[in-house]
PDB file of C-alpha atoms in Angstrom:
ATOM      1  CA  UNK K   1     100.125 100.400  60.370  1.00  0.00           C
ATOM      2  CA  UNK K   2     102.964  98.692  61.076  1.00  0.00           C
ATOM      3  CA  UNK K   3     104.229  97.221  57.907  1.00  0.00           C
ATOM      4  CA  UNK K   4     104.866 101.377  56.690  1.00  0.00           C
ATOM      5  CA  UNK K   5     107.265 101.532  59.002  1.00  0.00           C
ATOM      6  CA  UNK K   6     109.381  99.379  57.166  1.00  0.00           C
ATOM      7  CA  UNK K   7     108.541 100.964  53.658  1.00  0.00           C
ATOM      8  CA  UNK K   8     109.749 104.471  52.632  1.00  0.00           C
ATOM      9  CA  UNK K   9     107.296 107.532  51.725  1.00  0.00           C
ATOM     10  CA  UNK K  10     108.479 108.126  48.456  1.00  0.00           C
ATOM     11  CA  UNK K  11     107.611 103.939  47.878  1.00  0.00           C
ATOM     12  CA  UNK K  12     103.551 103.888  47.168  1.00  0.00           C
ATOM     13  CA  UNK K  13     103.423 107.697  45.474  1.00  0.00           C
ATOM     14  CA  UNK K  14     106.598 105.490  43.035  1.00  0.00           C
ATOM     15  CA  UNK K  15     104.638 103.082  42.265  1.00  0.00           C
ATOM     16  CA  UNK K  16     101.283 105.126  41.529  1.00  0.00           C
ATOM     17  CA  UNK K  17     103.513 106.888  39.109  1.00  0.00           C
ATOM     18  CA  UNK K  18     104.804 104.130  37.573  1.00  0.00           C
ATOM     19  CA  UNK K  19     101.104 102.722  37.286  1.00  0.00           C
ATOM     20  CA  UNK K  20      99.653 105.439  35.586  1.00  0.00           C
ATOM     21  CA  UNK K  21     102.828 105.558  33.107  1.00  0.00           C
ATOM     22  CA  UNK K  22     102.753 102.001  32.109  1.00  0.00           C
ATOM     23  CA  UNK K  23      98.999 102.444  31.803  1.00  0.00           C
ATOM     24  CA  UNK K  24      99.367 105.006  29.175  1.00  0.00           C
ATOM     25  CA  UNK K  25     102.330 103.691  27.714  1.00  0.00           C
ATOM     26  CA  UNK K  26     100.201 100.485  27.350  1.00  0.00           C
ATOM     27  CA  UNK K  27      97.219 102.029  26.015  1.00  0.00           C
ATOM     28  CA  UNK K  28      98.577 104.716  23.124  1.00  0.00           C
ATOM     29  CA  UNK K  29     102.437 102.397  22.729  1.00  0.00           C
ATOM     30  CA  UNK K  30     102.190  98.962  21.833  1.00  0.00           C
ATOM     31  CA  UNK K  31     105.992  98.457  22.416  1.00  0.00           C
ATOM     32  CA  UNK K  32     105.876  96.690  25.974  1.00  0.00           C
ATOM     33  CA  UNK K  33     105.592  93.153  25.048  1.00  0.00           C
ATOM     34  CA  UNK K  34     102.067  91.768  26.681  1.00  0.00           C
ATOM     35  CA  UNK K  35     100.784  94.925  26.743  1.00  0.00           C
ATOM     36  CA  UNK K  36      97.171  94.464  27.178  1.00  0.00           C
ATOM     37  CA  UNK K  37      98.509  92.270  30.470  1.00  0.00           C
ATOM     38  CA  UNK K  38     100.218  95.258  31.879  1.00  0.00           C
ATOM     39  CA  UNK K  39      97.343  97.548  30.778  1.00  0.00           C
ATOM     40  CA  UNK K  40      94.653  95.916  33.271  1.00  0.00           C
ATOM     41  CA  UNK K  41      97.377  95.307  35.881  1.00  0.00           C
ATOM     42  CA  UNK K  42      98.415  98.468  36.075  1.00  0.00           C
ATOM     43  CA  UNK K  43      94.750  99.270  37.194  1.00  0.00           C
ATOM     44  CA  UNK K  44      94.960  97.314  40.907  1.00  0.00           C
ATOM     45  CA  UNK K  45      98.295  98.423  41.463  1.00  0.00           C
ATOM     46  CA  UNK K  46      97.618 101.845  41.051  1.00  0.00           C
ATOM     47  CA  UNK K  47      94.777 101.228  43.311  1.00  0.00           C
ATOM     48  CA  UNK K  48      96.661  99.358  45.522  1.00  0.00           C
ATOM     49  CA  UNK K  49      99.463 102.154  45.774  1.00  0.00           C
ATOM     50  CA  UNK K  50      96.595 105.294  45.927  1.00  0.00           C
ATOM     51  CA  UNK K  51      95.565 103.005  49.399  1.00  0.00           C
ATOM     52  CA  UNK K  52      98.398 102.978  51.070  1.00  0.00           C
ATOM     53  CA  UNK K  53      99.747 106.694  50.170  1.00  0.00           C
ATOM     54  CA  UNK K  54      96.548 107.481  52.128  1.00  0.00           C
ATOM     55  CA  UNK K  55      97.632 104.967  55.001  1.00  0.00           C
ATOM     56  CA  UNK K  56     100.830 106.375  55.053  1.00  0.00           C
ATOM     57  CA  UNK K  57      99.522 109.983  55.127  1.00  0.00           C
ATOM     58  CA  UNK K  58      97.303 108.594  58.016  1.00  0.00           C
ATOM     59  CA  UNK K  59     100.252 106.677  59.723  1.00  0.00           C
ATOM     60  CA  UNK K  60     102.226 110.008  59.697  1.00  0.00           C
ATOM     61  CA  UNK K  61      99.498 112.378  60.639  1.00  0.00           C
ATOM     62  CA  UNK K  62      98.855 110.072  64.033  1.00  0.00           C
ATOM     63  CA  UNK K  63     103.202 109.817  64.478  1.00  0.00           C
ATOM     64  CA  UNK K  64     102.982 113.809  64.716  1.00  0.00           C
ATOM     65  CA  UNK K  65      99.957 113.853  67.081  1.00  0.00           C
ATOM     66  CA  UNK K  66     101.470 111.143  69.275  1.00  0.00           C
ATOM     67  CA  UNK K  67     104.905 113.584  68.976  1.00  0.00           C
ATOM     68  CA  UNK K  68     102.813 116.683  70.274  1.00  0.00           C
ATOM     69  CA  UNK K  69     101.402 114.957  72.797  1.00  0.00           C
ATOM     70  CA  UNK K  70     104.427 113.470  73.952  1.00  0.00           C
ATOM     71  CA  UNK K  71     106.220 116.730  74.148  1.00  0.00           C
ATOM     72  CA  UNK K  72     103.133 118.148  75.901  1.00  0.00           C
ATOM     73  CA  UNK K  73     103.401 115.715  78.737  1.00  0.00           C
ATOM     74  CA  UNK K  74     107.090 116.301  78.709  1.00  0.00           C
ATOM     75  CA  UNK K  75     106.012 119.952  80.049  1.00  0.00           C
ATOM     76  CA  UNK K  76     103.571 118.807  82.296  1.00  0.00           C
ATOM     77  CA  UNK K  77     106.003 116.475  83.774  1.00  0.00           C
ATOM     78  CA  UNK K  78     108.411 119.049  84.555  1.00  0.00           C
ATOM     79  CA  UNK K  79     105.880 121.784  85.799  1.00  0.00           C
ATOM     80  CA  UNK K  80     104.621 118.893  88.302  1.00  0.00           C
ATOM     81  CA  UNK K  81     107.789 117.865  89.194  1.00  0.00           C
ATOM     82  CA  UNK K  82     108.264 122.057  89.955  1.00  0.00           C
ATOM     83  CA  UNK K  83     105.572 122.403  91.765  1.00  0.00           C
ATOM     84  CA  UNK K  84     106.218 119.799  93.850  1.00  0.00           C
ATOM     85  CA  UNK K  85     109.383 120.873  94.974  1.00  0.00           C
ATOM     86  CA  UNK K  86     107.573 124.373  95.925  1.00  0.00           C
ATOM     87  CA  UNK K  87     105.254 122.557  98.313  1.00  0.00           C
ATOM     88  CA  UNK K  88     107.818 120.377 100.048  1.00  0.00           C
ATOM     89  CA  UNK K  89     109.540 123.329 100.661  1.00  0.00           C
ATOM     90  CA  UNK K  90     106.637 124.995 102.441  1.00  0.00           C
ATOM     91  CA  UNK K  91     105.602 122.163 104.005  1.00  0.00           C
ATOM     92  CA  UNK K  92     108.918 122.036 105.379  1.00  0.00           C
ATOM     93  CA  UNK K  93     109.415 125.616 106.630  1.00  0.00           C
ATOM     94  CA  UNK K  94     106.066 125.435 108.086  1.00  0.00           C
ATOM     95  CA  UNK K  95     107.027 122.257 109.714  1.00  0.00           C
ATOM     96  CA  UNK K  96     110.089 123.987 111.355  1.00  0.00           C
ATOM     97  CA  UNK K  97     108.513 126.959 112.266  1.00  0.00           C
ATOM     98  CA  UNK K  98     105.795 124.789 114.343  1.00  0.00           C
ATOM     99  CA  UNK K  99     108.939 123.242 116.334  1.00  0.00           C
ATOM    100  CA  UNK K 100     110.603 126.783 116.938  1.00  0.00           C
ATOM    101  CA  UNK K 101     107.954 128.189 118.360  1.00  0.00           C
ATOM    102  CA  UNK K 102     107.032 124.676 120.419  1.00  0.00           C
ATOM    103  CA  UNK K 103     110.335 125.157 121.709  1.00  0.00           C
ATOM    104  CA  UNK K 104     109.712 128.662 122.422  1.00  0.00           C
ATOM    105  CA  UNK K 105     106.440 127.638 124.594  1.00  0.00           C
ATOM    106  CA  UNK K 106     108.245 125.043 126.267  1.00  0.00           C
ATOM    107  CA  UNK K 107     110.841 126.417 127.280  1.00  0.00           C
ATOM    108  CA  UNK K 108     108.238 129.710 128.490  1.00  0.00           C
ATOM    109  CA  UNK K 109     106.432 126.966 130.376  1.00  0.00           C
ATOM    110  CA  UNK K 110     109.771 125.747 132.659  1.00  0.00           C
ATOM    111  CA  UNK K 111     110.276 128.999 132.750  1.00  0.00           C
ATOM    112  CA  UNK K 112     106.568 130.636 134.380  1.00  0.00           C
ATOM    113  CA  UNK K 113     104.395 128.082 134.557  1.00  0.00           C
ATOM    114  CA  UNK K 114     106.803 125.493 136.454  1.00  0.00           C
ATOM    115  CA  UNK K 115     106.232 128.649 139.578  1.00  0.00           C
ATOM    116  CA  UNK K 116     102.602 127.453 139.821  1.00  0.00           C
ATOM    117  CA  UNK K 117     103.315 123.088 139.801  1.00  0.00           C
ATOM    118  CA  UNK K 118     103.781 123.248 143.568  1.00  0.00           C
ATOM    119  CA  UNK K 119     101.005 125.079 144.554  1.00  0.00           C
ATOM    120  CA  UNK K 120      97.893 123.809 141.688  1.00  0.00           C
ATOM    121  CA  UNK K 121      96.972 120.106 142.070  1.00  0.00           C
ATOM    122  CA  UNK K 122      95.810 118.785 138.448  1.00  0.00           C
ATOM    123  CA  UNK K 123      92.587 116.435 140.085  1.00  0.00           C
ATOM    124  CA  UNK K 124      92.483 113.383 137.655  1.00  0.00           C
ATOM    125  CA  UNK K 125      89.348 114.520 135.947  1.00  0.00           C
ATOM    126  CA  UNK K 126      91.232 116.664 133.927  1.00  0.00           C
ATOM    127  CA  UNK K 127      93.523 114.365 133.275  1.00  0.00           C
ATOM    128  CA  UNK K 128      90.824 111.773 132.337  1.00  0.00           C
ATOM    129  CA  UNK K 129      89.192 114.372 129.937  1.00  0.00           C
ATOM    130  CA  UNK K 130      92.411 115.511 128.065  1.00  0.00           C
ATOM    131  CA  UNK K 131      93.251 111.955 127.577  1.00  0.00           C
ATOM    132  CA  UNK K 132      89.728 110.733 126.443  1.00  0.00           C
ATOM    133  CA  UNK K 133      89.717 114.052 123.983  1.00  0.00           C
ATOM    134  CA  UNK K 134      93.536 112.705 122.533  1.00  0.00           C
ATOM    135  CA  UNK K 135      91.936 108.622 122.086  1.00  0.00           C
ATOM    136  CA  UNK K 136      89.151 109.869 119.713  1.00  0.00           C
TER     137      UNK K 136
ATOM    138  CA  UNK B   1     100.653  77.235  54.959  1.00  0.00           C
ATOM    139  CA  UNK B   2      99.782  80.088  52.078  1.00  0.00           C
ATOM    140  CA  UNK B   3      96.223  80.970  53.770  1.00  0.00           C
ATOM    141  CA  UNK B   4      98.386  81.401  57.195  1.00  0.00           C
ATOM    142  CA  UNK B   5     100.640  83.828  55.871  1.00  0.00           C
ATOM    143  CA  UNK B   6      98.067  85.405  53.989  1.00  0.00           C
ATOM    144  CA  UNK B   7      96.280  86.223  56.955  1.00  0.00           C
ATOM    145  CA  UNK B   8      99.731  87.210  58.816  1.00  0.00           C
ATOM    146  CA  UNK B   9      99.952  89.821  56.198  1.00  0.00           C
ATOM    147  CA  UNK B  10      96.959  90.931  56.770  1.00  0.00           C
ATOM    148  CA  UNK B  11      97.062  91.106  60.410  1.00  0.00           C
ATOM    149  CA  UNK B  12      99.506  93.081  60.050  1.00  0.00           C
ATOM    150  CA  UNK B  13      97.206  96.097  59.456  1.00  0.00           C
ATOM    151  CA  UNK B  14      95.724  95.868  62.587  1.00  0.00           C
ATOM    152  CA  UNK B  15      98.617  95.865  64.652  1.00  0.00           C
ATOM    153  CA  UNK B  16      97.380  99.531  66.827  1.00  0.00           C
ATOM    154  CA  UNK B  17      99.650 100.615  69.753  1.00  0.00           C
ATOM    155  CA  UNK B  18      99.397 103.428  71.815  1.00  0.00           C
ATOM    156  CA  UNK B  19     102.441 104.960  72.374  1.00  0.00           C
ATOM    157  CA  UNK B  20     101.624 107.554  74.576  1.00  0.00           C
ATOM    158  CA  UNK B  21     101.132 106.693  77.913  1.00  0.00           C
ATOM    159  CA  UNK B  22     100.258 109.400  81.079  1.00  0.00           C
ATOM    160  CA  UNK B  23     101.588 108.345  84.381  1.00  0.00           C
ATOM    161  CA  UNK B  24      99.910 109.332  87.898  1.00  0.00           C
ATOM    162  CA  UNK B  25     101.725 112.212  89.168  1.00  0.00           C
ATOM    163  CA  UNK B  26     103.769 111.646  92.225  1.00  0.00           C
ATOM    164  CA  UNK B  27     103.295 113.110  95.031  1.00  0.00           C
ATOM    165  CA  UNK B  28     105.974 115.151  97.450  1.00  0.00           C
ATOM    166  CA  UNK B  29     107.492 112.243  99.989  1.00  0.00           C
ATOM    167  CA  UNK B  30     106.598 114.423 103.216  1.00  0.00           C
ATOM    168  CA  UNK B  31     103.015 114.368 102.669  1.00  0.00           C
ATOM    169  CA  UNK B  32     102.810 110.779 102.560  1.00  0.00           C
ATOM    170  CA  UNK B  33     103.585 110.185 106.396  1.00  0.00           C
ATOM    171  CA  UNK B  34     100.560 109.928 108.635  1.00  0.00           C
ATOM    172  CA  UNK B  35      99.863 112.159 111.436  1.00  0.00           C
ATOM    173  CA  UNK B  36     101.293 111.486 114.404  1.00  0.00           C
ATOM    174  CA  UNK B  37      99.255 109.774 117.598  1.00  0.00           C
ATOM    175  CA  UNK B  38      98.812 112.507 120.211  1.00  0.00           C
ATOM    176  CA  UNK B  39     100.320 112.479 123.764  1.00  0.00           C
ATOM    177  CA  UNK B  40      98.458 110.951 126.650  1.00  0.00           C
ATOM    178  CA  UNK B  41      98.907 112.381 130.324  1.00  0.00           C
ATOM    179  CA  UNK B  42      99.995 110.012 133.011  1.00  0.00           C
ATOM    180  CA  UNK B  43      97.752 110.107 136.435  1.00  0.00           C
ATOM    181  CA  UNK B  44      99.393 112.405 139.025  1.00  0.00           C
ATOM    182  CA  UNK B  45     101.024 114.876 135.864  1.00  0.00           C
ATOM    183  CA  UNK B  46     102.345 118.202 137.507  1.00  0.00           C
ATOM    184  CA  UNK B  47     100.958 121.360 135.594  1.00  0.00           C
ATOM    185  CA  UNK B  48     103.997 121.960 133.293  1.00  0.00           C
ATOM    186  CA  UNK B  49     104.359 118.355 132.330  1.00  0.00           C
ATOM    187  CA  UNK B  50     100.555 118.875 131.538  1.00  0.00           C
ATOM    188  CA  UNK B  51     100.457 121.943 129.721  1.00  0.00           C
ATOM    189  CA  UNK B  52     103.645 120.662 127.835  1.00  0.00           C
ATOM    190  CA  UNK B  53     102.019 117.715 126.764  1.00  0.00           C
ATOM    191  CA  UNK B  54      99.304 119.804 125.537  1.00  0.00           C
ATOM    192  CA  UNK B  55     101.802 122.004 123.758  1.00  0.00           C
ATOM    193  CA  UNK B  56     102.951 118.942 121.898  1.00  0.00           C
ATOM    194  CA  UNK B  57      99.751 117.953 121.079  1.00  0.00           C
ATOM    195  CA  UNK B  58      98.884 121.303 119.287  1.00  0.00           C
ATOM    196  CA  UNK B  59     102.023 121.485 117.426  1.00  0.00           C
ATOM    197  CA  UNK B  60     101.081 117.959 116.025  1.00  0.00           C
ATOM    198  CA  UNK B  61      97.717 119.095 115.044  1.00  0.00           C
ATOM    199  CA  UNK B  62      99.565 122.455 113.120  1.00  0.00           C
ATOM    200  CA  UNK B  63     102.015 120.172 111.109  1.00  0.00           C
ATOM    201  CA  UNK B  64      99.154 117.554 110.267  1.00  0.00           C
ATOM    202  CA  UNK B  65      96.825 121.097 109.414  1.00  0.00           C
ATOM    203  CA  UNK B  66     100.124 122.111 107.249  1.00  0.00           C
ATOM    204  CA  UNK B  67     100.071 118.466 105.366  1.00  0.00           C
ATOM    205  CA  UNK B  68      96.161 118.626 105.030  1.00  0.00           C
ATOM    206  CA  UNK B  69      96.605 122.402 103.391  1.00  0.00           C
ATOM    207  CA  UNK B  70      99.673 121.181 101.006  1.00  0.00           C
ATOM    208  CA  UNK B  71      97.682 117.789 100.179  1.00  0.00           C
ATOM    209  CA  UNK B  72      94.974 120.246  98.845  1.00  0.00           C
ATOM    210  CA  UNK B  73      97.519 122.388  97.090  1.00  0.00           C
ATOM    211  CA  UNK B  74      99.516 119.452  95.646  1.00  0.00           C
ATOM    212  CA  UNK B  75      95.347 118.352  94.079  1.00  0.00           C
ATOM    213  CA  UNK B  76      94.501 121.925  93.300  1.00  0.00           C
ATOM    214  CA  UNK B  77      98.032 122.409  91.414  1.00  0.00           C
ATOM    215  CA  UNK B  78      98.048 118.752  89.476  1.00  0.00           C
ATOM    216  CA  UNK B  79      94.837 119.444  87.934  1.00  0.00           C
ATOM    217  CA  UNK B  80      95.394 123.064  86.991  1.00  0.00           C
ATOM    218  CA  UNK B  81      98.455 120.932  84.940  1.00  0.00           C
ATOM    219  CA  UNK B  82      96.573 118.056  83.545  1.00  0.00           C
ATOM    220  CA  UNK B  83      93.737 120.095  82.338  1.00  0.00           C
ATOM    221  CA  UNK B  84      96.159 122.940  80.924  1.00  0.00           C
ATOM    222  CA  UNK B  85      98.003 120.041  78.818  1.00  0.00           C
ATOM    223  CA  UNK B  86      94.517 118.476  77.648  1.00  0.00           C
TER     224      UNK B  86
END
């Protein structure tokens, strides 16, 4: 609720107290001046009070869930954020590794197959095929 | 003007937020790029130039294969977290 943020805890259990006193005071004392006044109006107010020390306990009780929670996504945030670094590193490595050993083949190919480019005719079929395969 | 701030009062009970809010994890920056297109041949393409091509074309495929695994990962991983902090 959002009006108990504004009021302390120690404000509605106060003025339960105070209730109950006057209410006893008023019933056994006769020394409060309009006494029987007091008396009945003692009763709502003490009612009053009871209902929002249960609001309040309610109010608080949420506060601390919403705290737990809150911490809990705190971890999450930072396992995530974790893990995430993991992968980008793999994907990374893996991505270099790919180019290494591209390089590797390449330079493999100007180094034996380049023997055979004089010699082997690639007819365009082939050509047409690998092409056709790659526009899928 | 004494019903209106009656019923301000009053509103004032029903004034629920929620605090907590979960955002959408993000994901790593690399595995948001796209694949790259593969290489086409030109007519007339010597046998290295070919089979180079080719080799080019494969190494695309293994780094969009290593972006497909992580993507899976980066899923598999998330949820493991989520439903952990549930």
């Amino acid at each position: 609720m959002f009006i108990l943020s504004f009021i302390p805890d120690w404000f509605f259990p106060l003025v339960a107290a105070l209730a109950i006193t006057l209410f006893f005071i008023t019933k056994y004392l006769k020394i409060v001046p309009y006494s029987s006044i007091v008396h009945y109006l003692s009763i709502p107010i003490f009612s009053i009070a009871l209902f929002f020390i249960g609001a309040n306990w309610n109010n608080n009780y949420w506060l601390a869930k919403v705290k737990e929670v809150e911490a809990k996504l705190a971890v999450a945030e930072a396992e995530s954020a974790k893990e995430n670094t993991k992968i980008v590193e793999k994907v990374v490595t893996r991505r270099e590794l790919v180019r290494v050993q591209g390089n590797e083949i390449t330079k493999y190919i100007d180094r034996e197959v380049v023997k055979y480019d004089e010699n082997c005719r690639i007819p365009d079929p082939v050509v047409d095929a690998h092409n056709k395969a790659v526009k899928q | 003007m004494k019903y209106l701030l009656i019923l301000v009062v009053l509103l004032t009970g029903c004034t629920t937020t929620v605090p907590v809010t979960q955002k959408f994890p993000e994901a790593p920056k690399p595995l948001l790029e796209h694949c790259k297109q593969l290489k086409l041949a030109p007519t007339n393409v010597q046998l290295s130039e070919l089979t180079k091509i080719v080799v080019e074309n494969y190494m695309e495929y293994h780094i969009c294969s290593g972006n497909n695994s992580a993507w899976i990962e980066w899923y598999t991983t998330q949820q493991r977290i989520f439903n952990k902090e549930r």
